[in-house]
């Protein structure tokens, strides 16, 4: 079971509503337990979570998360997915919401091939948000990075005083398109998923009554 320290995020259907929109991160460490890790893109012991020392960001890093098509690919390799359930423990008097997430990796796509990264995140007990997806088109051989952001007024916060897991869903796809899968190989890989609660990424901590 993975475990780490993190600053994370949550949903505004609170029984006791948070009341301060400009609260700085709590000074005490925020502990996050990785409750569940499921999916073809993140087999056991292939994902790790870490957090910044100032409680403003957390990172999920993957070691085997690759969608592959063409020479060397199996029939199920073209689509990979991962769902991670995070149990975040924050100091009393605080709650949090996630306003943006950075996804990054590397891709090699032959001419005519395509790739796709898509993701969403939501809190246990809430309906999943719509996936935000980002396409890649070959020829392409480079690092990629995409940021999904939420307007400040639409950030969801964890209800004060409640324990709910934060679920992060990601998916990678590779498609041969007009390239020749019998002669070429195309792939998309995920290196890490970052979340931050600094103003740079439009995140917010809230204080609770």
Short mmCIF file of C-alpha atoms in Angstrom, two decimals:
data_model
loop_
_atom_site.label_atom_id
_atom_site.label_comp_id
_atom_site.label_asym_id
_atom_site.label_seq_id
_atom_site.Cartn_x
_atom_site.Cartn_y
_atom_site.Cartn_z
CA UNK A 1 0.00 0.00 0.00
CA UNK A 2 1.40 3.35 -0.97
CA UNK A 3 1.40 6.24 1.47
CA UNK A 4 2.62 9.82 1.32
CA UNK A 5 2.25 13.37 2.49
CA UNK A 6 0.15 15.61 0.26
CA UNK A 7 -1.93 18.67 -0.25
CA UNK A 8 -5.03 17.72 -2.19
CA UNK A 9 -8.59 18.77 -2.87
CA UNK A 10 -12.42 18.35 -2.49
CA UNK A 11 -16.27 19.01 -2.92
CA UNK A 12 -18.56 21.92 -1.99
CA UNK A 13 -21.74 20.15 -0.95
CA UNK A 14 -20.72 20.62 2.64
CA UNK A 15 -23.06 20.26 5.58
CA UNK A 16 -20.92 22.89 7.33
CA UNK A 17 -19.81 25.33 4.66
CA UNK A 18 -16.24 26.65 4.55
CA UNK A 19 -16.11 30.40 5.04
CA UNK A 20 -12.68 31.78 4.05
CA UNK A 21 -11.58 31.77 0.40
CA UNK A 22 -8.04 33.07 0.96
CA UNK A 23 -6.77 30.68 3.62
CA UNK A 24 -3.06 29.83 3.30
CA UNK A 25 -2.05 26.15 3.43
CA UNK A 26 -2.06 24.67 6.95
CA UNK A 27 1.40 24.60 8.56
CA UNK A 28 1.10 20.99 9.74
CA UNK A 29 1.86 18.08 7.45
CA UNK A 30 -1.03 16.71 5.42
CA UNK A 31 -0.98 12.93 5.15
CA UNK A 32 -2.47 11.08 2.23
CA UNK A 33 -2.97 7.33 2.10
CA UNK A 34 -3.36 5.66 -1.26
CA UNK A 35 -6.50 3.66 -0.59
CA UNK A 36 -6.88 2.03 -4.02
CA UNK A 37 -4.85 1.68 -7.23
CA UNK A 38 -6.61 -0.01 -10.14
CA UNK A 39 -6.11 -0.18 -13.88
CA UNK A 40 -4.00 -1.56 -16.68
CA UNK A 41 -1.77 1.52 -16.59
CA UNK A 42 -0.80 1.20 -12.93
CA UNK A 43 -0.19 -2.38 -11.79
CA UNK A 44 0.83 -2.91 -8.14
CA UNK A 45 3.93 -1.02 -7.01
CA UNK A 46 4.13 1.05 -10.22
CA UNK A 47 2.71 4.34 -8.88
CA UNK A 48 3.98 6.58 -6.09
CA UNK A 49 2.66 9.75 -4.42
CA UNK A 50 4.70 12.59 -2.94
CA UNK A 51 3.95 16.10 -1.67
CA UNK A 52 5.75 19.41 -1.55
CA UNK A 53 7.17 20.49 1.80
CA UNK A 54 5.02 23.63 1.86
CA UNK A 55 1.73 21.73 1.39
CA UNK A 56 1.05 23.39 -1.96
CA UNK A 57 1.35 20.44 -4.37
CA UNK A 58 1.31 16.69 -4.74
CA UNK A 59 2.63 14.42 -7.47
CA UNK A 60 1.61 10.96 -8.65
CA UNK A 61 4.42 9.28 -10.59
CA UNK A 62 3.96 6.21 -12.81
CA UNK A 63 6.65 3.75 -13.93
CA UNK A 64 4.85 1.51 -16.45
CA UNK A 65 1.99 3.63 -17.82
CA UNK A 66 2.23 3.31 -21.63
CA UNK A 67 -0.33 2.88 -24.43
CA UNK A 68 1.25 1.12 -27.42
CA UNK A 69 0.18 0.19 -30.94
CA UNK A 70 2.03 -1.54 -33.78
CA UNK A 71 5.09 -3.79 -33.68
CA UNK A 72 5.52 -5.32 -30.23
CA UNK A 73 2.06 -4.32 -29.00
CA UNK A 74 -0.48 -6.76 -27.63
CA UNK A 75 -4.22 -6.61 -28.36
CA UNK A 76 -4.96 -4.69 -25.13
CA UNK A 77 -2.00 -2.33 -25.18
CA UNK A 78 -3.63 0.45 -27.22
CA UNK A 79 -5.68 1.68 -24.24
CA UNK A 80 -4.40 1.97 -20.68
CA UNK A 81 -6.15 3.47 -17.67
CA UNK A 82 -5.57 4.10 -13.99
CA UNK A 83 -7.82 5.04 -11.07
CA UNK A 84 -6.19 6.07 -7.81
CA UNK A 85 -8.23 6.65 -4.66
CA UNK A 86 -6.57 9.04 -2.20
CA UNK A 87 -7.53 9.31 1.45
CA UNK A 88 -6.40 12.77 2.51
CA UNK A 89 -6.02 13.69 6.18
CA UNK A 90 -5.98 17.46 6.78
CA UNK A 91 -5.64 19.34 10.08
CA UNK A 92 -8.83 20.24 11.93
CA UNK A 93 -10.28 23.52 10.73
CA UNK A 94 -9.26 23.13 7.09
CA UNK A 95 -10.62 21.70 3.88
CA UNK A 96 -9.43 21.86 0.31
CA UNK A 97 -10.38 21.86 -3.37
CA UNK A 98 -8.45 21.10 -6.53
CA UNK A 99 -8.55 23.68 -9.29
CA UNK A 100 -5.96 22.33 -11.71
CA UNK A 101 -3.83 19.32 -12.49
CA UNK A 102 -0.78 18.91 -14.71
CA UNK A 103 -0.30 15.72 -16.71
CA UNK A 104 2.96 15.02 -18.48
CA UNK A 105 4.76 12.32 -20.37
CA UNK A 106 6.42 11.42 -23.66
CA UNK A 107 5.05 10.23 -26.99
CA UNK A 108 6.42 8.72 -30.18
CA UNK A 109 3.79 8.76 -32.92
CA UNK A 110 4.47 7.76 -36.50
CA UNK A 111 3.01 9.84 -39.31
CA UNK A 112 -0.72 9.11 -39.42
CA UNK A 113 -0.88 7.74 -35.86
CA UNK A 114 -2.67 9.48 -33.00
CA UNK A 115 -2.56 9.55 -29.22
CA UNK A 116 -4.92 10.71 -26.50
CA UNK A 117 -4.64 11.66 -22.84
CA UNK A 118 -7.78 12.23 -20.80
CA UNK A 119 -8.56 12.57 -17.12
CA UNK A 120 -11.02 13.58 -14.47
CA UNK A 121 -11.11 13.73 -10.68
CA UNK A 122 -13.92 13.76 -8.17
CA UNK A 123 -14.72 13.07 -4.55
CA UNK A 124 -16.33 9.94 -3.17
CA UNK A 125 -20.09 10.40 -3.08
CA UNK A 126 -20.11 12.95 -5.90
CA UNK A 127 -20.87 12.29 -9.55
CA UNK A 128 -17.75 12.01 -11.73
CA UNK A 129 -16.94 15.14 -13.67
CA UNK A 130 -16.72 15.04 -17.45
CA UNK A 131 -13.41 13.84 -18.83
CA UNK A 132 -11.11 16.51 -20.24
CA UNK A 133 -9.16 15.09 -23.16
CA UNK A 134 -6.11 16.17 -25.13
CA UNK A 135 -5.21 14.67 -28.53
CA UNK A 136 -1.77 14.20 -30.07
CA UNK A 137 -1.14 13.75 -33.79
CA UNK A 138 1.82 12.12 -35.53
CA UNK A 139 4.45 12.62 -36.57
CA UNK A 140 5.37 13.49 -32.99
CA UNK A 141 8.34 12.59 -30.80
CA UNK A 142 8.66 14.79 -27.75
CA UNK A 143 7.60 15.43 -24.17
CA UNK A 144 4.01 16.55 -23.73
CA UNK A 145 2.24 18.37 -20.90
CA UNK A 146 -1.41 19.33 -20.47
CA UNK A 147 -3.07 21.32 -17.69
CA UNK A 148 -6.74 20.96 -16.77
CA UNK A 149 -8.04 23.98 -14.86
CA UNK A 150 -11.27 24.95 -13.12
CA UNK A 151 -12.53 28.51 -12.71
CA UNK A 152 -12.14 29.72 -9.13
CA UNK A 153 -15.87 30.00 -8.59
CA UNK A 154 -16.43 26.42 -9.76
CA UNK A 155 -13.84 24.69 -7.53
CA UNK A 156 -15.37 21.81 -5.58
CA UNK A 157 -14.41 21.49 -1.91
CA UNK A 158 -14.58 18.54 0.45
CA UNK A 159 -17.37 19.02 2.99
CA UNK A 160 -15.94 20.20 6.30
CA UNK A 161 -15.59 17.43 8.85
CA UNK A 162 -16.24 14.58 6.40
CA UNK A 163 -13.86 11.85 5.23
CA UNK A 164 -14.11 11.26 1.48
CA UNK A 165 -11.63 9.76 -0.94
CA UNK A 166 -10.40 11.80 -3.88
CA UNK A 167 -10.52 9.69 -7.04
CA UNK A 168 -8.16 10.51 -9.91
CA UNK A 169 -8.94 8.80 -13.23
CA UNK A 170 -6.55 8.94 -16.17
CA UNK A 171 -6.43 7.21 -19.55
CA UNK A 172 -3.98 6.95 -22.43
CA UNK A 173 -4.74 5.75 -25.96
CA UNK A 174 -2.64 5.09 -29.04
CA UNK A 175 -4.12 4.46 -32.50
CA UNK A 176 -2.33 3.44 -35.68
CA UNK A 177 -4.55 5.59 -37.90
CA UNK A 178 -3.06 5.63 -41.39
CA UNK A 179 0.37 4.44 -40.21
CA UNK A 180 1.39 0.82 -40.84
CA UNK A 181 1.14 -1.12 -37.53
CA UNK A 182 2.95 -4.07 -39.11
CA UNK A 183 6.08 -1.99 -39.69
CA UNK A 184 5.96 0.80 -37.10
CA UNK A 185 5.33 1.33 -33.39
CA UNK A 186 3.63 4.34 -31.79
CA UNK A 187 3.16 4.96 -28.09
CA UNK A 188 2.12 7.48 -25.44
CA UNK A 189 3.48 7.27 -21.89
CA UNK A 190 2.53 9.04 -18.66
CA UNK A 191 5.31 10.12 -16.32
CA UNK A 192 3.52 12.03 -13.60
CA UNK A 193 0.36 13.76 -12.49
CA UNK A 194 0.76 16.95 -10.49
CA UNK A 195 -1.74 18.92 -8.44
CA UNK A 196 -1.05 22.22 -6.77
CA UNK A 197 -2.90 24.53 -4.44
CA UNK A 198 -0.87 27.64 -5.12
CA UNK A 199 -2.46 30.66 -6.77
CA UNK A 200 -0.38 29.88 -9.84
CA UNK A 201 -2.62 26.89 -10.45
CA UNK A 202 -5.75 28.58 -9.06
CA UNK A 203 -6.11 26.24 -6.10
CA UNK A 204 -7.57 27.28 -2.74
CA UNK A 205 -7.49 26.16 0.87
CA UNK A 206 -10.53 26.99 2.95
CA UNK A 207 -10.99 27.27 6.71
CA UNK A 208 -13.92 25.53 8.36
CA UNK A 209 -16.02 26.82 11.28
#
